[in-house]
Amino acid sequence: MSSYIVTTDHLTKRYGERAVVEDLNLRVPEGCVYGFLGPNGSGKSTTMKMLLSLIRPSSGQVRVLGEPMTRATRRRLLGRIGSLIESPPGYGHLTGAENIGLVRRMLDLEQRQIDLAVRTVRMQDQMDKKVREYSLGMKQRLGIAMALARQPKLLILDEPTNGLDPAGIEEIRRLLRHLADGGVTVMVSSHLLGEIDKTATTLGILAGGRLLFQGTRAELFAAATPDVLIGTADPQRAQALLSGQHDARIDEGLLRLCGLSPDATAQVVSHLVRAGLGIYEVRRQEQSLEDVFMDLTGGGGL
Amino acid sequence: MTLMSMIAAEFAKLARSLSWTVVVLLPAAMVLAGALSSLVAGQQPADGWHTVWLRSVVFYGLFPLAIGVAVLGSLVWRAEHRGGNWNALMSTPVSSLRLVAAKTAVIAALAMAMQLVMLLCVTVAGKAVFALPGMLPARYLLISGVIMLATVPLAALQSGLSMLLRSFAAPVAVAFLGAGASTVLLLAEIGPIVFLSPYALATRATQLGTGTFADGGEIAGATVGSLLAATALLSLVTIAGAAAILDRRDTRT
């Protein structure tokens, strides 16, 4: 489908026997903020590097902006892709202005485009300082400005909030939303769900090199059925009654059942009522996206 | 995006760089060392300008030149290996060939600047230290021109090595070994080595017109011709080779 700005088919990267990324089928819709989530070492950076052809896949394909991304096409495609991979770029012995001036020269940009990018990350007052003297947050923002200066269709940011304080993280969030509103597709990775949870419109969750989930936040909630909690007069007896059919645990005086469909929930309740047990309450536990994420990745967050 | 704007960007990166210190200090130290050996022996340079040239430039060509260019190569590439610079550089729409050519141009320009400093220092030593009659003969300007061109393949090779090796010292060590081996082969009067080794080519060029090693002492048209042919050939092969490697290479993970 042409409405995807990035697609990968069976994308795989192996180093020797070890697969770092395996059979990845990414679908990044145009104009979205795509949150690429996964624990450290799950293959996010490797995947992003393959999207940019910084490393070549062992097998599978990458299509970006409607074209296959290969060594033959990358130089042409990269003019419309801004990126920030791993640590931010910048020559320490040069000032911020000199650094972004290099980008302007290399990409034949206009000063207007440079000024716009610098203002977008609110670095206009820091440009005469040497990059060596920048804080990590300033380096990240300069790196994003360098990626933005070419006015890309697609922006690929690898852990842009790494090492930032809460105010800095919030600022990056606002920036990503602002860019997406302006029509730029943003793909942003993080090992912390909370950092991009509220910004991302589409989520991809990676663990152990495999895609566990891809879709909207609502779809993610739907995919992970919340636990059913039942309040009853005699939880021990209720547990005994259900044993063999359901995996019921007693949790703070309540009966907890995992992965129960609505029909199964009705059956369980009627079974307990018929056995003469008083039911005080039946409810689904409110799940945070964090819980869903932890469930999916097997608790492998940071 | 043109090659010229790429080269301009590469020169801009040299602001406040240590490279300029190397460009000035290395030739100055070579000329000083040559002059001191004459002064310590308590004699005037026997053949005037020729002796001053021999003691500075020919010695410089044996291995200091290769080491100097190697250090310049590592200095120019060092910043690219830091932080996110490599990823950023490889994520630009600049072709590998242009990138390699621009880096080579900058390193070669610095190497050429070393030769200009060398000319200046030899002239100063001849006039101020030894009070030689007249000015440095024009033939040394011609020889310098050939040396400057002959350092281009050396710049291309060292640029390629410093591109591939993150280590600052490793390419310098390669230059030391390469220059040493090439000097031995030149001593053995194996002339065609200049078509294979950029180290031998640069060294041979510094001996032009001096009568040392395999040189006849004249600036023979055939010799200059073969040096320039070797320069063109080795430059093209080295730059194309480095660009092809860069194009196939994956970024480190």
Coordinates of C-alpha atoms in Angstrom, one line a residue:
Chain A
M1 CA 0.0 0.0 0.0
S2 CA 1.3 3.4 -0.9
S3 CA 0.2 5.1 2.3
Y4 CA 3.2 3.5 4.1
I5 CA 6.3 5.6 4.1
V6 CA 8.5 2.7 5.4
T7 CA 7.9 -1.0 4.9
T8 CA 10.1 -3.9 5.6
D9 CA 9.6 -7.5 4.4
H10 CA 11.1 -10.4 6.4
L11 CA 13.9 -8.0 7.4
T12 CA 16.7 -10.0 9.1
K13 CA 20.2 -9.2 10.3
R14 CA 22.5 -12.0 11.5
Y15 CA 25.9 -11.8 12.9
G16 CA 27.3 -15.3 12.5
E17 CA 24.6 -17.6 14.0
R18 CA 23.1 -14.9 16.1
A19 CA 20.0 -13.1 14.7
V20 CA 19.8 -9.6 16.0
V21 CA 16.7 -8.7 13.9
E22 CA 14.5 -11.5 12.6
D23 CA 11.7 -11.5 10.1
L24 CA 10.6 -8.0 10.7
N25 CA 7.6 -6.7 8.7
L26 CA 7.3 -3.0 9.6
R27 CA 4.5 -0.8 8.3
V28 CA 5.0 2.9 9.1
P29 CA 2.0 4.9 7.9
E30 CA 2.8 8.3 6.3
G31 CA 2.3 11.3 8.6
C32 CA 2.3 9.3 11.8
V33 CA 4.6 9.4 14.9
Y34 CA 5.7 5.8 15.0
G35 CA 6.9 4.7 18.5
F36 CA 9.5 2.0 18.1
L37 CA 9.7 0.3 21.5
G38 CA 11.7 -2.4 23.0
P39 CA 14.2 -3.2 25.7
N40 CA 17.8 -2.3 25.3
G41 CA 19.5 -4.8 22.9
S42 CA 16.2 -5.8 21.2
G43 CA 17.5 -4.7 17.8
K44 CA 15.9 -1.2 17.5
S45 CA 19.2 0.5 16.5
T46 CA 20.1 -2.3 14.1
T47 CA 16.7 -2.0 12.4
M48 CA 17.0 1.8 12.1
K49 CA 20.4 1.5 10.6
M50 CA 19.1 -0.9 8.1
L51 CA 16.3 1.5 7.2
L52 CA 19.1 4.0 6.4
S53 CA 21.3 1.4 4.7
L54 CA 24.0 2.2 7.3
I55 CA 24.2 -1.6 7.5
R56 CA 22.9 -4.1 5.0
P57 CA 20.3 -6.7 5.9
S58 CA 21.3 -10.4 5.8
S59 CA 17.9 -11.0 4.1
G60 CA 14.7 -9.3 3.5
Q61 CA 13.9 -5.9 2.0
V62 CA 13.5 -2.3 3.0
R63 CA 11.3 0.1 1.1
V64 CA 11.4 3.8 2.0
L65 CA 9.5 6.6 0.3
G66 CA 8.2 4.1 -2.2
E67 CA 11.6 2.8 -3.3
P68 CA 13.8 -0.1 -2.3
M69 CA 16.5 1.2 0.1
T70 CA 19.8 -0.3 -1.1
R71 CA 23.4 0.8 -1.5
A72 CA 22.6 1.9 -5.0
T73 CA 19.6 4.1 -4.1
R74 CA 20.5 5.3 -0.6
R75 CA 22.3 8.5 -1.5
R76 CA 19.3 9.7 -3.5
L77 CA 16.8 8.7 -0.8
L78 CA 18.8 10.0 2.1
G79 CA 18.3 13.6 0.9
R80 CA 14.7 13.3 2.1
I81 CA 15.4 11.5 5.3
G82 CA 16.7 13.1 8.5
S83 CA 18.1 10.9 11.1
L84 CA 19.8 10.8 14.5
I85 CA 21.3 7.4 15.3
E86 CA 22.8 6.5 18.7
S87 CA 24.9 9.4 19.9
P88 CA 24.3 12.9 18.4
P89 CA 26.7 14.2 15.8
G90 CA 28.8 17.3 16.0
Y91 CA 32.4 18.4 15.8
G92 CA 33.5 19.4 19.3
H93 CA 36.2 21.9 18.1
L94 CA 33.6 23.8 16.0
T95 CA 30.7 26.0 17.2
G96 CA 27.1 25.0 16.7
A97 CA 26.8 27.6 13.9
E98 CA 29.9 26.2 12.2
N99 CA 28.6 22.6 12.6
I100 CA 25.3 23.4 11.0
G101 CA 27.0 25.5 8.4
L102 CA 28.8 22.3 7.3
V103 CA 25.4 20.6 6.8
R104 CA 24.2 23.7 4.8
R105 CA 27.3 23.4 2.5
M106 CA 27.2 19.7 2.1
L107 CA 23.5 19.6 1.3
D108 CA 23.4 22.9 -0.5
L109 CA 20.7 24.3 1.7
E110 CA 19.6 27.9 2.2
Q111 CA 20.3 29.9 5.3
R112 CA 16.6 30.2 5.8
Q113 CA 16.2 26.4 6.1
I114 CA 19.0 26.4 8.7
D115 CA 17.6 29.2 10.8
L116 CA 14.2 27.5 10.8
A117 CA 15.7 24.2 12.0
V118 CA 17.7 25.9 14.7
R119 CA 14.6 27.9 15.9
T120 CA 12.5 24.7 15.9
V121 CA 14.8 23.1 18.5
R122 CA 15.2 26.5 20.2
M123 CA 19.0 26.6 19.9
Q124 CA 19.3 30.0 18.4
D125 CA 21.0 31.5 21.4
Q126 CA 23.6 28.7 21.7
M127 CA 25.0 28.7 18.2
D128 CA 28.2 30.6 19.0
K129 CA 29.4 28.1 21.7
K130 CA 31.7 25.3 20.8
V131 CA 29.9 21.9 20.7
R132 CA 32.4 20.5 23.1
E133 CA 30.9 22.9 25.7
Y134 CA 27.3 21.7 25.0
S135 CA 25.3 19.7 27.5
L136 CA 24.0 16.3 26.2
G137 CA 20.6 17.8 25.7
M138 CA 22.0 20.7 23.6
K139 CA 23.9 18.2 21.5
Q140 CA 20.7 16.2 21.0
R141 CA 18.9 19.3 19.9
L142 CA 21.6 20.4 17.6
G143 CA 21.6 16.9 16.1
I144 CA 17.9 17.1 15.5
A145 CA 18.3 20.5 13.9
M146 CA 20.9 19.0 11.6
A147 CA 18.5 16.3 10.7
L148 CA 15.6 18.8 10.2
A149 CA 17.6 21.3 8.1
R150 CA 17.1 19.3 4.9
Q151 CA 13.3 19.5 5.6
P152 CA 12.9 15.7 5.4
K153 CA 9.7 13.8 4.6
L154 CA 10.8 11.2 7.1
L155 CA 12.7 11.7 10.4
I156 CA 14.3 8.7 12.1
L157 CA 15.4 9.3 15.7
D158 CA 17.1 6.7 17.8
E159 CA 16.5 7.2 21.5
P160 CA 16.4 11.0 21.2
T161 CA 15.5 11.4 24.8
N162 CA 18.4 9.4 26.1
G163 CA 20.1 11.3 28.9
L164 CA 17.7 14.2 28.9
D165 CA 16.0 15.6 32.0
P166 CA 12.2 15.5 32.3
A167 CA 11.9 19.0 30.9
G168 CA 14.1 18.1 27.9
I169 CA 12.1 14.9 27.3
E170 CA 8.8 16.9 27.3
E171 CA 10.4 19.4 24.9
I172 CA 11.3 16.6 22.5
R173 CA 7.7 15.2 22.8
R174 CA 6.3 18.6 21.9
L175 CA 8.7 18.9 19.0
L176 CA 7.7 15.5 17.6
R177 CA 4.0 16.4 17.7
H178 CA 4.7 19.7 16.1
L179 CA 6.7 18.0 13.3
A180 CA 4.0 15.4 12.7
D181 CA 1.4 18.2 12.5
G182 CA 3.5 19.7 9.8
G183 CA 3.3 16.5 7.8
V184 CA 6.7 14.9 8.7
T185 CA 6.6 11.2 9.4
V186 CA 8.5 10.6 12.6
M187 CA 9.9 7.2 13.6
V188 CA 11.2 7.4 17.2
S189 CA 12.7 4.6 19.3
S190 CA 12.8 4.2 23.0
H191 CA 13.2 1.6 25.7
L192 CA 10.9 3.5 27.9
L193 CA 7.2 3.4 27.0
G194 CA 6.4 6.4 29.0
E195 CA 8.6 8.6 26.9
I196 CA 6.7 8.2 23.7
D197 CA 3.5 6.7 24.9
K198 CA 1.6 10.0 24.6
T199 CA 3.3 11.2 21.4
A200 CA 3.2 8.1 19.2
T201 CA 0.1 7.4 17.2
T202 CA 1.3 4.0 16.0
L203 CA 3.4 1.6 18.0
G204 CA 5.8 -1.2 17.1
I205 CA 7.1 -3.3 19.9
L206 CA 10.3 -5.3 19.5
A207 CA 11.9 -7.8 21.8
G208 CA 14.7 -10.2 21.0
G209 CA 14.8 -9.0 17.4
R210 CA 11.2 -9.9 16.7
L211 CA 8.2 -7.7 16.3
L212 CA 5.7 -8.5 19.1
F213 CA 3.1 -6.0 18.2
Q214 CA 2.4 -3.3 15.6
G215 CA -0.7 -1.1 15.6
T216 CA -2.4 1.8 17.3
R217 CA -2.5 2.3 21.1
A218 CA -6.1 1.2 21.2
E219 CA -5.3 -2.0 19.3
L220 CA -2.5 -2.7 21.7
F221 CA -4.9 -2.5 24.6
A222 CA -7.3 -4.7 22.8
A223 CA -4.6 -7.2 22.1
A224 CA -3.7 -7.5 25.7
T225 CA -6.9 -8.6 27.6
P226 CA -6.9 -7.1 31.1
D227 CA -7.2 -9.6 34.0
V228 CA -10.6 -10.3 35.5
L229 CA -10.9 -9.6 39.3
I230 CA -13.7 -11.3 41.2
G231 CA -14.6 -10.4 44.8
T232 CA -16.3 -13.3 46.6
A233 CA -17.1 -14.4 50.1
D234 CA -14.8 -17.4 49.9
P235 CA -11.9 -17.0 47.4
Q236 CA -10.2 -20.3 48.4
R237 CA -13.3 -22.3 47.6
A238 CA -13.9 -20.3 44.4
Q239 CA -10.3 -21.1 43.4
A240 CA -10.9 -24.8 44.1
L241 CA -14.1 -24.8 42.1
L242 CA -12.3 -23.3 39.0
S243 CA -9.2 -25.4 39.2
G244 CA -8.6 -27.5 36.2
Q245 CA -10.5 -25.1 33.9
H246 CA -8.9 -21.7 34.7
D247 CA -5.7 -20.4 36.1
A248 CA -7.1 -18.5 39.1
R249 CA -4.9 -16.9 41.7
I250 CA -5.8 -15.2 44.9
D251 CA -4.5 -11.6 44.9
E252 CA -5.2 -9.4 47.9
G253 CA -8.4 -11.3 48.7
L254 CA -9.6 -11.1 45.1
L255 CA -9.7 -13.9 42.6
R256 CA -7.6 -13.0 39.6
L257 CA -8.1 -14.7 36.2
C258 CA -5.8 -14.0 33.2
G259 CA -6.8 -13.8 29.5
L260 CA -10.5 -14.4 30.0
S261 CA -12.8 -13.6 27.1
P262 CA -16.2 -11.9 27.9
D263 CA -18.0 -15.3 27.3
A264 CA -15.6 -17.1 29.6
T265 CA -16.1 -14.4 32.2
A266 CA -19.9 -15.0 32.1
Q267 CA -19.5 -18.7 32.4
V268 CA -17.1 -18.4 35.4
V269 CA -19.5 -16.1 37.2
S270 CA -22.5 -18.3 36.6
H271 CA -20.5 -21.4 37.7
L272 CA -19.6 -19.7 41.0
V273 CA -23.1 -18.5 41.6
R274 CA -24.6 -21.9 41.0
A275 CA -22.2 -23.3 43.6
G276 CA -23.8 -20.9 46.0
L277 CA -20.9 -18.4 46.3
G278 CA -21.7 -14.8 47.0
I279 CA -20.2 -12.5 44.3
Y280 CA -19.5 -9.0 45.5
E281 CA -17.8 -7.6 42.4
V282 CA -16.5 -8.5 39.0
R283 CA -14.3 -6.1 37.1
R284 CA -11.4 -5.9 34.6
Q285 CA -8.2 -4.4 36.0
E286 CA -7.3 -1.1 34.5
Q287 CA -4.1 -1.7 32.6
S288 CA -1.5 0.9 31.9
L289 CA 0.3 0.7 28.6
E290 CA 3.4 0.1 30.7
D291 CA 1.8 -3.2 32.0
V292 CA 0.9 -4.3 28.5
F293 CA 4.4 -3.4 27.3
M294 CA 6.0 -5.4 30.2
D295 CA 3.7 -8.3 29.5
L296 CA 4.7 -8.4 25.8
T297 CA 8.4 -8.0 26.3
G298 CA 8.5 -10.4 29.2
G299 CA 9.4 -7.7 31.7
G300 CA 12.6 -7.0 29.8
G301 CA 12.4 -3.2 30.2
L302 CA 15.5 -1.4 31.2
Chain B
M1 CA 25.8 18.9 -4.5
T2 CA 29.1 19.6 -6.1
L3 CA 32.5 18.2 -5.2
M4 CA 33.7 21.8 -4.6
S5 CA 31.1 22.5 -1.9
M6 CA 32.1 19.2 -0.3
I7 CA 35.7 20.2 -0.3
A8 CA 34.8 23.6 1.1
A9 CA 32.9 21.8 3.9
E10 CA 36.0 19.7 4.6
F11 CA 38.2 22.7 4.8
A12 CA 35.8 24.4 7.2
K13 CA 36.3 21.4 9.5
L14 CA 40.0 22.3 9.7
A15 CA 39.3 25.5 11.7
R16 CA 41.3 25.4 14.9
S17 CA 42.6 22.0 13.9
L18 CA 46.0 20.6 15.0
S19 CA 46.7 19.8 11.4
W20 CA 48.1 23.3 10.7
T21 CA 50.6 22.9 13.5
V22 CA 51.9 19.7 11.9
V23 CA 52.1 21.5 8.5
V24 CA 54.3 24.2 10.0
L25 CA 56.4 22.3 12.5
L26 CA 57.3 19.1 10.6
P27 CA 59.1 20.8 7.7
A28 CA 60.6 23.5 10.0
A29 CA 62.0 20.7 12.2
M30 CA 63.5 18.9 9.2
V31 CA 65.3 22.0 7.9
L32 CA 66.5 22.8 11.4
A33 CA 67.9 19.3 11.8
G34 CA 69.6 19.5 8.5
A35 CA 71.1 22.9 9.2
L36 CA 72.2 21.8 12.7
S37 CA 74.1 18.9 11.3
S38 CA 76.1 21.3 9.1
L39 CA 76.6 23.7 12.0
V40 CA 77.7 21.0 14.4
A41 CA 80.3 19.8 11.9
G42 CA 81.4 23.4 11.8
Q43 CA 81.3 23.6 8.0
Q44 CA 79.4 25.6 5.4
P45 CA 77.2 23.5 3.1
A46 CA 79.8 22.3 0.6
D47 CA 77.5 22.6 -2.5
G48 CA 75.6 25.6 -1.3
W49 CA 71.8 25.4 -1.9
H50 CA 72.2 21.8 -3.1
T51 CA 73.5 20.6 0.2
V52 CA 70.9 22.5 2.3
W53 CA 68.2 20.9 0.1
L54 CA 69.7 17.5 0.3
R55 CA 70.0 17.5 4.1
S56 CA 66.5 18.7 4.6
V57 CA 64.2 17.6 1.7
V58 CA 65.8 14.2 0.8
F59 CA 65.9 13.2 4.5
Y60 CA 62.3 14.4 4.9
G61 CA 61.3 12.3 2.0
L62 CA 62.8 9.0 3.4
F63 CA 60.1 8.7 6.1
P64 CA 59.1 11.9 7.9
L65 CA 57.0 13.0 4.9
A66 CA 55.0 9.7 5.0
I67 CA 54.5 10.0 8.7
G68 CA 53.5 13.6 8.4
V69 CA 50.8 12.8 5.8
A70 CA 49.7 9.8 7.9
V71 CA 49.2 12.0 11.0
L72 CA 47.3 14.6 8.9
G73 CA 45.1 11.7 7.6
S74 CA 44.4 10.5 11.1
L75 CA 43.7 14.1 12.3
V76 CA 41.3 14.8 9.4
W77 CA 39.4 11.5 9.9
R78 CA 39.5 11.4 13.7
A79 CA 36.5 13.7 14.2
E80 CA 34.4 11.5 11.9
H81 CA 35.0 8.4 14.1
R82 CA 33.7 10.3 17.2
G83 CA 30.2 10.2 18.6
G84 CA 27.4 10.1 16.1
N85 CA 29.5 11.7 13.3
W86 CA 30.1 8.5 11.3
N87 CA 26.4 7.7 11.2
A88 CA 25.5 11.3 10.3
L89 CA 28.1 11.4 7.6
M90 CA 27.0 8.1 6.0
S91 CA 23.3 9.3 6.2
T92 CA 23.9 12.3 3.9
P93 CA 23.1 12.1 0.2
V94 CA 26.8 12.6 -0.6
S95 CA 28.2 9.8 -2.7
S96 CA 31.1 7.7 -1.3
L97 CA 33.3 8.8 -4.2
R98 CA 32.8 12.5 -3.5
L99 CA 33.4 12.0 0.2
V100 CA 36.6 10.1 -0.4
A101 CA 37.8 12.5 -3.0
A102 CA 37.0 15.5 -0.8
K103 CA 38.9 14.0 2.2
T104 CA 41.8 13.2 -0.1
A105 CA 41.8 16.7 -1.5
V106 CA 42.0 18.2 2.0
I107 CA 44.8 15.9 3.1
A108 CA 46.7 16.4 -0.1
A109 CA 46.3 20.2 0.2
L110 CA 47.8 20.0 3.7
A111 CA 50.7 17.8 2.4
M112 CA 51.3 20.4 -0.4
A113 CA 51.3 23.2 2.2
M114 CA 54.0 21.3 4.0
Q115 CA 56.1 21.4 0.9
L116 CA 55.5 25.2 0.6
V117 CA 56.6 25.6 4.3
M118 CA 59.6 23.4 3.4
L119 CA 60.6 25.8 0.5
L120 CA 60.3 28.8 2.8
C121 CA 62.3 27.2 5.6
V122 CA 65.1 26.0 3.2
T123 CA 65.3 29.6 1.8
V124 CA 65.4 31.1 5.3
A125 CA 68.1 28.6 6.4
G126 CA 70.2 29.2 3.2
K127 CA 70.0 33.0 3.6
A128 CA 69.9 33.6 7.4
V129 CA 72.0 30.7 8.7
F130 CA 74.5 30.1 5.9
A131 CA 74.4 33.4 4.1
L132 CA 74.4 31.6 0.7
P133 CA 74.8 33.8 -2.4
G134 CA 71.7 34.4 -4.5
M135 CA 68.3 32.9 -4.1
L136 CA 67.1 29.3 -4.0
P137 CA 67.6 28.2 -7.7
A138 CA 64.4 27.9 -9.7
R139 CA 64.9 24.2 -10.3
Y140 CA 63.9 23.5 -6.7
L141 CA 60.6 25.2 -7.4
L142 CA 60.0 22.8 -10.2
I143 CA 61.1 19.9 -8.0
S144 CA 58.7 21.1 -5.3
G145 CA 55.9 21.1 -7.8
V146 CA 56.6 17.5 -8.7
I147 CA 56.8 16.6 -5.0
M148 CA 53.5 18.3 -4.2
L149 CA 51.8 16.3 -7.0
A150 CA 53.5 13.1 -6.0
T151 CA 52.1 13.3 -2.4
V152 CA 48.5 13.1 -3.7
P153 CA 48.5 9.2 -3.9
L154 CA 50.1 9.1 -0.5
A155 CA 47.3 11.4 0.8
A156 CA 44.7 9.1 -0.8
L157 CA 46.2 6.0 0.7
Q158 CA 46.6 7.4 4.2
S159 CA 43.1 8.9 4.0
G160 CA 41.7 5.4 3.1
L161 CA 43.6 3.8 6.0
S162 CA 42.4 6.4 8.5
M163 CA 38.9 6.0 7.1
L164 CA 38.9 2.3 7.8
L165 CA 40.9 2.3 11.0
R166 CA 39.5 4.1 14.0
S167 CA 42.9 4.1 15.6
F168 CA 45.0 7.2 15.3
A169 CA 48.3 5.4 15.5
A170 CA 47.7 2.3 13.3
P171 CA 47.7 4.2 9.9
V172 CA 50.8 6.1 11.1
A173 CA 52.5 2.7 11.8
V174 CA 51.5 1.5 8.4
A175 CA 53.1 4.6 6.9
F176 CA 56.3 4.0 8.8
L177 CA 56.6 0.4 7.6
G178 CA 55.5 1.3 4.1
A179 CA 58.0 4.2 3.8
G180 CA 60.8 2.0 5.3
A181 CA 60.1 -0.9 2.8
S182 CA 59.9 1.5 -0.1
T183 CA 63.2 3.2 0.8
V184 CA 64.9 -0.2 0.8
L185 CA 63.4 -1.0 -2.6
L186 CA 64.5 2.4 -4.0
L187 CA 68.0 1.8 -2.6
A188 CA 68.0 -1.5 -4.5
E189 CA 67.2 0.7 -7.5
I190 CA 64.0 -1.0 -8.3
G191 CA 62.5 2.0 -10.1
P192 CA 59.1 0.6 -11.1
I193 CA 58.2 0.4 -7.4
V194 CA 56.9 4.0 -7.8
F195 CA 54.0 2.6 -9.8
L196 CA 53.0 0.3 -7.0
S197 CA 53.8 2.1 -3.7
P198 CA 52.6 5.7 -3.0
Y199 CA 55.4 5.8 -0.3
A200 CA 58.0 5.0 -2.9
L201 CA 56.6 7.6 -5.3
A202 CA 56.7 10.4 -2.7
T203 CA 60.2 9.4 -1.6
R204 CA 61.4 9.2 -5.1
A205 CA 60.0 12.6 -5.9
T206 CA 61.9 14.2 -3.1
Q207 CA 65.1 12.8 -4.6
L208 CA 64.5 14.3 -8.0
G209 CA 67.5 16.2 -9.3
T210 CA 69.7 15.5 -6.3
G211 CA 71.7 12.5 -7.6
T212 CA 70.9 10.5 -4.5
F213 CA 69.7 6.9 -4.5
A214 CA 68.7 6.0 -8.0
D215 CA 68.5 9.6 -9.2
G216 CA 70.9 10.7 -11.9
G217 CA 71.2 14.3 -10.7
E218 CA 69.4 15.9 -13.7
I219 CA 65.8 16.7 -13.9
A220 CA 65.2 14.3 -16.8
G221 CA 62.0 14.7 -18.7
A222 CA 61.5 10.9 -18.7
T223 CA 61.9 10.7 -14.9
V224 CA 59.4 13.5 -14.3
G225 CA 57.1 12.0 -16.9
S226 CA 57.1 8.6 -15.2
L227 CA 56.6 10.2 -11.7
L228 CA 53.6 12.1 -13.0
A229 CA 52.2 9.0 -14.7
A230 CA 52.6 7.1 -11.5
T231 CA 50.9 9.9 -9.6
A232 CA 47.9 9.9 -11.9
L233 CA 47.6 6.1 -11.9
L234 CA 48.0 5.6 -8.1
S235 CA 45.7 8.5 -7.3
L236 CA 42.9 7.1 -9.4
V237 CA 43.3 3.5 -8.2
T238 CA 43.5 4.5 -4.5
I239 CA 40.6 6.9 -4.5
A240 CA 38.4 4.5 -6.5
G241 CA 39.4 1.6 -4.2
A242 CA 38.6 3.6 -1.0
A243 CA 35.3 4.7 -2.4
A244 CA 34.3 1.2 -3.4
I245 CA 35.2 -0.1 0.1
L246 CA 33.3 2.7 1.8
D247 CA 30.3 2.0 -0.4
R248 CA 30.2 -1.7 0.7
R249 CA 31.1 -1.2 4.3
D250 CA 28.6 -1.3 7.1
T251 CA 28.7 1.1 10.0
R252 CA 30.0 -0.5 13.2
T253 CA 27.3 -1.8 15.6

